[in-house]
Tab-separated table of C-alpha atoms and ligand atoms in Angstrom:
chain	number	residue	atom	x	y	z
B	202	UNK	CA	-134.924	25.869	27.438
B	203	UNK	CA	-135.698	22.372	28.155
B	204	UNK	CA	-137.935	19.420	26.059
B	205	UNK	CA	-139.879	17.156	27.032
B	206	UNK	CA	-138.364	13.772	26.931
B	207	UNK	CA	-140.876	10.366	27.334
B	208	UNK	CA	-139.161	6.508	27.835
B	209	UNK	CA	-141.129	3.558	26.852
B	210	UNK	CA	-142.050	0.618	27.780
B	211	UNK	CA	-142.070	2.741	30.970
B	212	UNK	CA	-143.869	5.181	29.583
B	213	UNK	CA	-142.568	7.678	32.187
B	214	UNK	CA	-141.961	11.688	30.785
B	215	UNK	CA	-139.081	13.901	32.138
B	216	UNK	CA	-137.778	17.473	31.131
B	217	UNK	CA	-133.985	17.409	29.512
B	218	UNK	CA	-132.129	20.976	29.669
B	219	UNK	CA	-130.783	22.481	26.283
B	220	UNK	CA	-127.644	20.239	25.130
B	221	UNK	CA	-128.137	17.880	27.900
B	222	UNK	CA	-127.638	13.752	27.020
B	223	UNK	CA	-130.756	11.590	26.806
B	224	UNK	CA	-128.329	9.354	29.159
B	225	UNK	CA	-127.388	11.900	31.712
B	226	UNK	CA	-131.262	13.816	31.906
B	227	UNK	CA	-132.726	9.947	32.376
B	228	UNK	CA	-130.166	8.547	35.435
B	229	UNK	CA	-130.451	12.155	36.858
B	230	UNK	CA	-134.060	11.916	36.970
B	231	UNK	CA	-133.735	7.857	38.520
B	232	UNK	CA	-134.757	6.142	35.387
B	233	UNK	CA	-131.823	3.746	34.342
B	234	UNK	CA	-131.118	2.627	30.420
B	235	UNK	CA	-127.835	0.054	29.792
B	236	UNK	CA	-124.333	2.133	29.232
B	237	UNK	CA	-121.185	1.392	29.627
B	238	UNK	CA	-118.269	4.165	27.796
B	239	UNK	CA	-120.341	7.232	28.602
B	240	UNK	CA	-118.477	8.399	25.431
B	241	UNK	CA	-120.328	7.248	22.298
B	242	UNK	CA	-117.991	4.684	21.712
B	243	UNK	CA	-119.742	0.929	22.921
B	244	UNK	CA	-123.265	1.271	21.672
B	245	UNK	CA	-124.515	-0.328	24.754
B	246	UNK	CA	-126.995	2.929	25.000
B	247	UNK	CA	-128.160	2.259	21.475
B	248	UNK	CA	-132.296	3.567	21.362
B	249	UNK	CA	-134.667	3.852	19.021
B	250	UNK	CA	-136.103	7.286	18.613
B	251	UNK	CA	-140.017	6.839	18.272
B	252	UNK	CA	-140.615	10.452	17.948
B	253	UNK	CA	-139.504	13.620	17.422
B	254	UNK	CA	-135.850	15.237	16.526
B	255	UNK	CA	-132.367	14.591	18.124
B	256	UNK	CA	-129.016	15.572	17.256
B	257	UNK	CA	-126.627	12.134	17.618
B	258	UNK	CA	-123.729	14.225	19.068
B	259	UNK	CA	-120.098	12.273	19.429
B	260	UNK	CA	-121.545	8.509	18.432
B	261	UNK	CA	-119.270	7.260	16.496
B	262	UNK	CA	-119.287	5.754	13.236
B	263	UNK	CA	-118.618	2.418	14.411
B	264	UNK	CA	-121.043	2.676	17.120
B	265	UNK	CA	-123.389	4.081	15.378
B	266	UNK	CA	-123.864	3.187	11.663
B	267	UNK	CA	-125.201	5.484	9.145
B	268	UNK	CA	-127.975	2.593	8.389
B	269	UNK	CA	-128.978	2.971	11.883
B	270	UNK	CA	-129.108	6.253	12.563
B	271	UNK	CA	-131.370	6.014	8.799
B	272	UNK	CA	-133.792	3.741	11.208
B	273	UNK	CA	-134.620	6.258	13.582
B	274	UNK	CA	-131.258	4.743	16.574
B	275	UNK	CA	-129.097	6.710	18.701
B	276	UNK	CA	-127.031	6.679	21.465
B	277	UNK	CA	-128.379	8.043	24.689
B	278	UNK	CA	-125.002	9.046	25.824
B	279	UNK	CA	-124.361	11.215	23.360
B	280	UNK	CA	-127.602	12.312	22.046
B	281	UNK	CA	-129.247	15.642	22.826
B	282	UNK	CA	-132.905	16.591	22.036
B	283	UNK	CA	-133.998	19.085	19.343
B	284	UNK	CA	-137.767	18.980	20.274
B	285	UNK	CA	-140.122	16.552	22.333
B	286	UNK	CA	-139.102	13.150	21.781
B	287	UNK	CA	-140.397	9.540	22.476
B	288	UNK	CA	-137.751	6.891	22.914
B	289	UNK	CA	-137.589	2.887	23.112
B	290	UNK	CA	-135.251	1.385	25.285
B	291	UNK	CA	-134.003	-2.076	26.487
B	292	UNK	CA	-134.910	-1.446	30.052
B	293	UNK	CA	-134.779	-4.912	32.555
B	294	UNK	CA	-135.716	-4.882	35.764
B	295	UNK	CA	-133.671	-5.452	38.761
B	296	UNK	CA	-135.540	-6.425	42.124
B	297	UNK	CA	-131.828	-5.190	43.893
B	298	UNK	CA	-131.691	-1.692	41.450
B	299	UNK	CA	-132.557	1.011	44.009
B	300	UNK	CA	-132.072	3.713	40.631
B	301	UNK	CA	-130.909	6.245	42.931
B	302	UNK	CA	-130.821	9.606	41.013
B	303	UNK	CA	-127.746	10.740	39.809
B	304	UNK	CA	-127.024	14.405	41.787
B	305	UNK	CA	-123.957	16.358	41.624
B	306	UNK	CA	-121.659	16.820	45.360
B	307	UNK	CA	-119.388	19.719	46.301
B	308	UNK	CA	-117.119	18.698	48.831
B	309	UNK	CA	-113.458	19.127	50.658
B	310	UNK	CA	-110.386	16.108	50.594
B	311	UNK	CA	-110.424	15.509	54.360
B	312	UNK	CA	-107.816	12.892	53.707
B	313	UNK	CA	-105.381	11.497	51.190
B	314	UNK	CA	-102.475	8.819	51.740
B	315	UNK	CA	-100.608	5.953	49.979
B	316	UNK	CA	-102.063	2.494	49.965
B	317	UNK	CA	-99.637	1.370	48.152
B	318	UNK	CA	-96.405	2.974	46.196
B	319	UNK	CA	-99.165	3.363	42.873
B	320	UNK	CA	-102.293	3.219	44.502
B	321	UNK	CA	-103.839	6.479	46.438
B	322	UNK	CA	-106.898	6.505	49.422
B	323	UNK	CA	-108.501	9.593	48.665
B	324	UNK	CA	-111.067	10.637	51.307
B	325	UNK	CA	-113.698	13.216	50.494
B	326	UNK	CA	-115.811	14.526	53.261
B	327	UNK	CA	-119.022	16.155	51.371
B	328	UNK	CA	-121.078	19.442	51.957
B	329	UNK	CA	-124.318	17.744	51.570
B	330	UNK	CA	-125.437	16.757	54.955
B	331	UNK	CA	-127.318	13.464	54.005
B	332	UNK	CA	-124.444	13.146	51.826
B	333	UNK	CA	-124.671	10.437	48.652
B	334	UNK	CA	-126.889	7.860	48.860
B	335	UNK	CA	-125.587	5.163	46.909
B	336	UNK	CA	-125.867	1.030	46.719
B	337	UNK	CA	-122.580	-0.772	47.380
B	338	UNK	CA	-120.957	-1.476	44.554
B	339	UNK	CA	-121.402	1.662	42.346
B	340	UNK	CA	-119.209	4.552	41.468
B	341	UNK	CA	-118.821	7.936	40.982
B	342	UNK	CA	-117.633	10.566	38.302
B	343	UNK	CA	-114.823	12.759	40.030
B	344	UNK	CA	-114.546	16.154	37.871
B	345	UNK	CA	-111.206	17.391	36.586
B	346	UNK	CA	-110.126	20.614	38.262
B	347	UNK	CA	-109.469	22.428	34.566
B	348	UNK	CA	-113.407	21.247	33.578
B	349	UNK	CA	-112.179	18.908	31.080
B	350	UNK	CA	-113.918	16.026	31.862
B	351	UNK	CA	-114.407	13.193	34.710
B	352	UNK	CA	-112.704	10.137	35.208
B	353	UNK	CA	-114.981	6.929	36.992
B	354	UNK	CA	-113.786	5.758	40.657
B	355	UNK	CA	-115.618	3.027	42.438
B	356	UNK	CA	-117.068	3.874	45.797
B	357	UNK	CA	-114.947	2.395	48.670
B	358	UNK	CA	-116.572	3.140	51.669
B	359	UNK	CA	-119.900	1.508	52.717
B	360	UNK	CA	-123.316	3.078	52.327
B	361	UNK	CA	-124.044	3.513	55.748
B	362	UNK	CA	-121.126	5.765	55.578
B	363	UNK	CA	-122.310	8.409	52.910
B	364	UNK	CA	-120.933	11.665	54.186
B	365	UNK	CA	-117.029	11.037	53.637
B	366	UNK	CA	-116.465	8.649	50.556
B	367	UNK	CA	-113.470	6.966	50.155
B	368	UNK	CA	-111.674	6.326	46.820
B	369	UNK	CA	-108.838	3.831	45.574
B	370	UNK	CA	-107.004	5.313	43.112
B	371	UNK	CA	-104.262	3.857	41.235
B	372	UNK	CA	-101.266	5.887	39.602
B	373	UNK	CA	-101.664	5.525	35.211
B	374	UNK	CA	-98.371	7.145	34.188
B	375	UNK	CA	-99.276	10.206	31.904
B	376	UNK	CA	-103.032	9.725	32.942
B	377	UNK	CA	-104.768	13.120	33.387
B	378	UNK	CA	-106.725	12.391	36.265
B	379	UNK	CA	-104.763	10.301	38.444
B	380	UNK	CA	-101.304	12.609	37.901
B	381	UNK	CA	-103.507	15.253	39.433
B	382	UNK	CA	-104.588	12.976	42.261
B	383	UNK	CA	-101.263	11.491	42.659
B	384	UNK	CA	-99.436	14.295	42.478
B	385	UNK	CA	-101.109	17.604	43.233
B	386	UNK	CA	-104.395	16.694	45.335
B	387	UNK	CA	-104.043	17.667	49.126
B	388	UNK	CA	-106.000	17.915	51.891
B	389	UNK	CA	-108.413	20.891	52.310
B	390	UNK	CA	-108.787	21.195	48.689
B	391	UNK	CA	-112.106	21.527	46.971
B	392	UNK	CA	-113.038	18.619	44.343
B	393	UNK	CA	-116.377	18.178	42.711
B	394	UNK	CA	-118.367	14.745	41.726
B	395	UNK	CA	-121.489	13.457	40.873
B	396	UNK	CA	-123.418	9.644	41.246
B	397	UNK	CA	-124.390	7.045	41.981
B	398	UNK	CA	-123.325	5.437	38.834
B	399	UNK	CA	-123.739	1.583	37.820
B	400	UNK	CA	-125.454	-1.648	37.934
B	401	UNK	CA	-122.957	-3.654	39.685
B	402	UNK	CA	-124.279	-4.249	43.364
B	403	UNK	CA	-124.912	-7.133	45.142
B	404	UNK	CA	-128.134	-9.153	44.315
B	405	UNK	CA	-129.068	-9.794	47.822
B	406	UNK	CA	-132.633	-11.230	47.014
B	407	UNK	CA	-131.008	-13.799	44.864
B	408	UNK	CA	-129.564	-15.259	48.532
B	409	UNK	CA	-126.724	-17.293	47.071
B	410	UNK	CA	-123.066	-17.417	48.357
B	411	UNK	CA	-121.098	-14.381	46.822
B	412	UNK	CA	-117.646	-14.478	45.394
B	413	UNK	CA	-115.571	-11.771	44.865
B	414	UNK	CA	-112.357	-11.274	42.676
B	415	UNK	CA	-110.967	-8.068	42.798
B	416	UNK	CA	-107.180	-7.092	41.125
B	417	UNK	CA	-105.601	-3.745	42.263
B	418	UNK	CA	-107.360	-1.212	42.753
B	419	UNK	CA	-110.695	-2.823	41.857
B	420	UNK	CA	-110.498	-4.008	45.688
B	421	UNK	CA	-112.789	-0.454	46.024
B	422	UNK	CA	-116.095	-1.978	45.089
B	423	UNK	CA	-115.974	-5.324	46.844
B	424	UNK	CA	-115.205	-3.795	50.153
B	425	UNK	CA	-118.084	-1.410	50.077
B	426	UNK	CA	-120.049	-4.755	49.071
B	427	UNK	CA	-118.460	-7.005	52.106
B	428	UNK	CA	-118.217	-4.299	54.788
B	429	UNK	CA	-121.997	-3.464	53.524
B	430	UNK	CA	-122.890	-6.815	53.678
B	431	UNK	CA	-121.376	-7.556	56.990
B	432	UNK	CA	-123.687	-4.589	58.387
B	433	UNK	CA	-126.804	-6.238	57.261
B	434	UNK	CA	-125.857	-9.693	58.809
B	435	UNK	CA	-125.034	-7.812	61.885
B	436	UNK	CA	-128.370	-6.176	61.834
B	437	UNK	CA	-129.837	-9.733	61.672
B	438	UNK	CA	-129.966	-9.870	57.928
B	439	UNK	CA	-129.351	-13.572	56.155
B	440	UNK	CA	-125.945	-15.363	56.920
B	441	UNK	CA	-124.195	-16.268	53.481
B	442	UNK	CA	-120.662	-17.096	53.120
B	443	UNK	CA	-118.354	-14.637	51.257
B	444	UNK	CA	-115.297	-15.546	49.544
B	445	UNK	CA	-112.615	-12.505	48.766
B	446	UNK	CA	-109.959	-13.360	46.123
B	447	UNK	CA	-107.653	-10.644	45.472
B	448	UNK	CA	-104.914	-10.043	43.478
B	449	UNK	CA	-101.988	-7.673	43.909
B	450	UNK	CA	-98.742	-7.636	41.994
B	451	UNK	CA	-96.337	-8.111	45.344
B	452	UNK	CA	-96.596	-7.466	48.917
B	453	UNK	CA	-96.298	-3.664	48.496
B	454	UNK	CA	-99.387	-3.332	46.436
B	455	UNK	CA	-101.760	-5.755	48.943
B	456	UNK	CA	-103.508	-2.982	50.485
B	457	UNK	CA	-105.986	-3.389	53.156
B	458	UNK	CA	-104.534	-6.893	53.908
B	459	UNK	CA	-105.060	-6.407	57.793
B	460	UNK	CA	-108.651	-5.474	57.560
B	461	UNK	CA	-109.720	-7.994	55.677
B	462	UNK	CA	-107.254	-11.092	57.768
B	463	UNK	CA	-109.585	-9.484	60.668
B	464	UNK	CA	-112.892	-9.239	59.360
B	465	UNK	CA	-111.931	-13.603	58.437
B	466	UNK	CA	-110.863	-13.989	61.663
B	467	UNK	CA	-114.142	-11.991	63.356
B	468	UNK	CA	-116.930	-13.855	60.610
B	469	UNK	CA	-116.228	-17.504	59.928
B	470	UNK	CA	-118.863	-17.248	56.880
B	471	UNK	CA	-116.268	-15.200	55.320
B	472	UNK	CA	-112.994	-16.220	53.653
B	473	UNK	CA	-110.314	-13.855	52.440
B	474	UNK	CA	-107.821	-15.538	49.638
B	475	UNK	CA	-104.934	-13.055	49.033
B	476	UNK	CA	-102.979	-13.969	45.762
B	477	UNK	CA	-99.748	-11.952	44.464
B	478	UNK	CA	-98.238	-12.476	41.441
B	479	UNK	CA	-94.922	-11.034	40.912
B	480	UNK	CA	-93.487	-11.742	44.701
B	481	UNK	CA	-90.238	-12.608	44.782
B	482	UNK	CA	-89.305	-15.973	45.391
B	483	UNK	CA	-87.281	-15.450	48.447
B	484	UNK	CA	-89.692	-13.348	50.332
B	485	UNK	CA	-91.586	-14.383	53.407
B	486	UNK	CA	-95.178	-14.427	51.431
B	487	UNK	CA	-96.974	-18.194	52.514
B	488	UNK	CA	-100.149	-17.399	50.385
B	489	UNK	CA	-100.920	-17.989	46.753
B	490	UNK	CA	-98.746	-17.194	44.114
B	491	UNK	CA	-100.184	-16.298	40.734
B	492	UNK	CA	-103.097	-14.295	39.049
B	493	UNK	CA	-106.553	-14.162	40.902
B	494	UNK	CA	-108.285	-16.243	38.413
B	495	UNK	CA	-105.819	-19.081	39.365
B	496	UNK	CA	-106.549	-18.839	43.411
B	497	UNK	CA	-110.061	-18.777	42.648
B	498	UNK	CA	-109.942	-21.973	40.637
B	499	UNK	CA	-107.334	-23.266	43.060
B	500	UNK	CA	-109.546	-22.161	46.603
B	501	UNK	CA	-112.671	-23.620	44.652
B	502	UNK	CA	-111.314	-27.038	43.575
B	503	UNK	CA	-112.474	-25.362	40.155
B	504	UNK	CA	-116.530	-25.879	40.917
B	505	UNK	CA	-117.985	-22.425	41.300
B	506	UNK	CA	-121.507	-23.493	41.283
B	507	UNK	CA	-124.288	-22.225	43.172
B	508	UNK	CA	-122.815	-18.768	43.878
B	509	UNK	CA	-122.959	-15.277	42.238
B	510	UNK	CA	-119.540	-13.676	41.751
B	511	UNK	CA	-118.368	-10.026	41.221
B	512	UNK	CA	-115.305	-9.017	39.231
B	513	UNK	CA	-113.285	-5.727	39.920
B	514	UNK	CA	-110.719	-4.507	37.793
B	515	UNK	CA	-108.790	-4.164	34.991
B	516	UNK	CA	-110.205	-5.928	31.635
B	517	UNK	CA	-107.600	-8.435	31.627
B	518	UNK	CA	-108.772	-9.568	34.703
B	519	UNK	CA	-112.354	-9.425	34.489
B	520	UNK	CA	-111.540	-11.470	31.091
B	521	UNK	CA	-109.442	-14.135	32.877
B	522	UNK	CA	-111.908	-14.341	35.799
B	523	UNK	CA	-114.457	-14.947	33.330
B	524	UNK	CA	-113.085	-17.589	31.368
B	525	UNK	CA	-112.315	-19.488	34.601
B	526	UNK	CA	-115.598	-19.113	36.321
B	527	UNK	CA	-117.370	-20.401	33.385
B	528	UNK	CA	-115.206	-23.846	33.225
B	529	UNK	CA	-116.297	-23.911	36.483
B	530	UNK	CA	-119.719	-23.884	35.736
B	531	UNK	CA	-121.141	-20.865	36.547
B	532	UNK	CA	-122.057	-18.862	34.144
B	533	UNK	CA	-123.330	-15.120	32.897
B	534	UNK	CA	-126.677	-14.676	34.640
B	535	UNK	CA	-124.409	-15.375	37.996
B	536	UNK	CA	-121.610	-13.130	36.675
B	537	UNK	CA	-121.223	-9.625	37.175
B	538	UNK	CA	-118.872	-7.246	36.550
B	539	UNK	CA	-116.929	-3.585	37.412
B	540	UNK	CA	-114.279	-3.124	34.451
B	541	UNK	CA	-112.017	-0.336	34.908
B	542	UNK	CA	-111.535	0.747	31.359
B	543	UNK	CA	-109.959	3.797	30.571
B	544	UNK	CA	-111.042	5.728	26.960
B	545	UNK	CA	-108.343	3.811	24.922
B	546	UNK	CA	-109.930	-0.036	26.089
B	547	UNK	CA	-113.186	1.676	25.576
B	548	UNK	CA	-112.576	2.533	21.789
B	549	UNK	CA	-111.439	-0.816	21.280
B	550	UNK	CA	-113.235	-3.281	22.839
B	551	UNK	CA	-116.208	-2.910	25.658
B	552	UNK	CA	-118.034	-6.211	25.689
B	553	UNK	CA	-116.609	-9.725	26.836
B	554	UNK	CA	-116.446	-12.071	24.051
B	555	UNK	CA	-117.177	-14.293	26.503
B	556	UNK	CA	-121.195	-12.860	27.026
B	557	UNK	CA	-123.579	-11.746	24.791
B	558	UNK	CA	-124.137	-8.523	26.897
B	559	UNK	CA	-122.669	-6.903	30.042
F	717	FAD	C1	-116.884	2.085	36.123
F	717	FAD	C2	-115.415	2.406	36.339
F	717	FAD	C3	-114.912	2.433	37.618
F	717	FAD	C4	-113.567	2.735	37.827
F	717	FAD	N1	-113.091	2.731	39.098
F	717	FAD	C5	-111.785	2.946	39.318
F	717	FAD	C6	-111.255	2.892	40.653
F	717	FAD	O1	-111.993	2.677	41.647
F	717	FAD	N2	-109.919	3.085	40.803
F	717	FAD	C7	-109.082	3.339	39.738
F	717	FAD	O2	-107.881	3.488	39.959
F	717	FAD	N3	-109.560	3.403	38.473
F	717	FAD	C8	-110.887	3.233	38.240
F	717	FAD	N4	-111.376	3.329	36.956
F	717	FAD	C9	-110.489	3.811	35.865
F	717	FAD	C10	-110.534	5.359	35.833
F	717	FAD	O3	-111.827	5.826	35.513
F	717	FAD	C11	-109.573	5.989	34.799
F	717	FAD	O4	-109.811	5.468	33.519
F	717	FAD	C12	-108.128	5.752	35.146
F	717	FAD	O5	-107.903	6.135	36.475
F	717	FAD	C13	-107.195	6.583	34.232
F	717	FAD	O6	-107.558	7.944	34.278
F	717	FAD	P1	-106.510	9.063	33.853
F	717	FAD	O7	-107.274	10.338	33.640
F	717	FAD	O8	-105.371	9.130	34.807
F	717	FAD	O9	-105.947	8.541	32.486
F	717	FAD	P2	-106.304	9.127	31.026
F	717	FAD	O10	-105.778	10.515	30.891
F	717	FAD	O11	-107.772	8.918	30.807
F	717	FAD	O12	-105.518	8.125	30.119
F	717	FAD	C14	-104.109	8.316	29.846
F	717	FAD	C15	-103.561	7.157	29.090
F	717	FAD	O13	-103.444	6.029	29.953
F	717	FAD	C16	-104.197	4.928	29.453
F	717	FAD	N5	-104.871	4.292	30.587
F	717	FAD	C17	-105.922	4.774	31.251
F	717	FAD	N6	-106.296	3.907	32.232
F	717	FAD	C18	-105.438	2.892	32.196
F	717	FAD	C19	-105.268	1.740	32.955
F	717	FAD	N7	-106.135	1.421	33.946
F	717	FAD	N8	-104.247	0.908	32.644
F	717	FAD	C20	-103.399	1.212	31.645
F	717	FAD	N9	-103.495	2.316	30.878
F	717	FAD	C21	-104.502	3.136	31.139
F	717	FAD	C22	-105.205	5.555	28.508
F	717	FAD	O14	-105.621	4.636	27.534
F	717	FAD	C23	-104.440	6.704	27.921
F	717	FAD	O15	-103.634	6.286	26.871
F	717	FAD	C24	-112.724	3.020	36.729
F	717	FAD	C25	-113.234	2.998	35.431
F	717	FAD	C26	-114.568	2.696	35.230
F	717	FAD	C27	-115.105	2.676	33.833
């Protein structure tokens, strides 16, 4: 049994299975509304319901008041459709959004090997032979093996490279889905996924320098962005410089130093600041020491104007990165951002207080 389900402004009409999200029927069928938790928790879905009957599902409380859900709002991500419905969303308009339909992938771990002692490649080659078609950036939602849920992992390998995606996962002690990965996931086994999920890609028609702060494992997005980005130059695209500041805790957990020391050395347009910031004092380590926020402001002479920058990683991060980039003048409509937060951030905090909106 399925309803029909009709977005406006767009004013575009799409069917939505029995018990299936508003959310999850509207990025399936390529139409994109703002979300962020997936889990009823954020309100960044909020809708108004213009017509017809839906059941609210998980929103919570807090997300959700009871005054609102009086006015005729919902969340998309939770709510499922009782009859034909007409809907109001925020949508904007991206010139870069490709709003690739979400579709779901079957496929085998071809390979999986420590980056670093907490931080797992996981390689996974797909069955579908055009295999996902994704914009760099974005992420996908890698299924538990019990059924009970998905976790979000950020695509590492470039586009051009859509048959075997690569993953960076990083070890959460007493986390559900990385114990599994960590600990039980081998080659040849079968794992499920779906995407492309998200709105953080590059903006390429905005044709401004790009920064990019990654911490951890949050170095996933921002090489599928530089490696794609270094393909389009290559193909005679626009020459931009790139700036790479990423954070690790020591030298152990600096993965994919190498490739990135080579790609500076290859592409004088592009400059790769490591920064670690728990190395011991005595090591050999001639780079920055401290939190990627500081090498930013330290590599940048604390002027970041004129560029557009991407943050990946933790929330602490993405907070500190924020606060700095905007005392050095550049500010949300040049800010984007990847936060890695888990369902316990998610519950209590999902927007910067630092922007109005994500
Ligand atoms: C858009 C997006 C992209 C993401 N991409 C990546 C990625 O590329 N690589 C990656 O490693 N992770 C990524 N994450 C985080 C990932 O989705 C999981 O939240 C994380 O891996 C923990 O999953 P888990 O099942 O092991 O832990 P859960 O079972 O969900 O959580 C177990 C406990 O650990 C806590 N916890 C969960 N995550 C963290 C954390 N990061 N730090 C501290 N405590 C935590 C939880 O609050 C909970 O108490 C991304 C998240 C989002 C929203």
């Amino acid at each position: 049994m399925s309803y029909q389900l009709t977005i406006e402004p767009l004013g575009q009409t799409l069917d939505v299975e029995d018990g299936q999200t508003i959310l999850d029927a509207s990025l399936r069928a390529g139409f994109y509304l703002p979300h962020a938790c997936g889990h009823g928790l954020c309100a960044t879905c909020k809708i108004r319901v213009l017509d017809g009957e839906i059941d609210h599902g998980e929103a919570s409380n807090f997300a959700l008041m009871d005054y609102e859900r009086e006015e005729g709002q919902t969340l998309a991500c939770c709510a499922t459709l009782q009859s034909d419905v007409v809907i109001e969303a925020d949508i904007e308009e991206d010139p870069d959004a490709l709003n690739l339909p979400v579709r779901d992938f079957e496929g085998t771990v071809s390979r999986i090997e420590d980056l670093t002692p907490t931080i797992k490649g996981l390689w996974i080659t797909l069955d579908a032979p055009d295999g996902l078609r994704f914009q760099a950036g974005q992420y996908v939602q890698l299924n538990l093996p019990d059924g009970s849920g998905s976790r979000a992992f950020s695509l590492a390998n470039p586009p051009s490279d859509p048959r075997e995606v690569e993953l960076n996962i990083r070890y959460v002690p007493g986390g559900q889905a990385t114990t599994w990965v960590h600990q039980q996931l081998k080659a040849g086994d079968r794992v499920t996924l779906s995407g492309p999920y998200g709105r953080f890609f590059v903006r390429k028609s905005a044709s401004q320098p790009s920064l990019f702060l990654a911490g951890g494992s949050g170095l996933s997005s921002p090489k599928s962005m530089i490696l794609d980005l270094l393909a389009d130059q290559a193909a005679g695209g626009e020459t931009l410089p790139m700036t790479l500041v990423y954070g690790a805790r020591n030298l152990a957990e600096l993965y994919d130093h190498d490739l990135f020391v080579e790609l500076a050395a290859k592409h004088p347009h592009f400059t790769y600041v490591p920064a670690l910031s728990n190395e011991p004092e005595d090591s050999a380590w001639s780079g920055f020491r401290g939190f990627v926020h500081d090498a930013a402001k330290a590599h940048f002479d604390n002027d970041f104007r004129g560029r557009k920058a991407y943050l990946c990683g933790p929330p602490v991060m993405i907070e500190s990165c924020i606060a700095t980039l905007m005392q050095g003048r550049l500010f949300e409509r040049d800010i984007y951002t990847e936060k890695f937060i888990s369902a316990a951030d998610a519950s209590q905090q999902m927007r910067s207080p630092l922007f109005k909106r994500l």
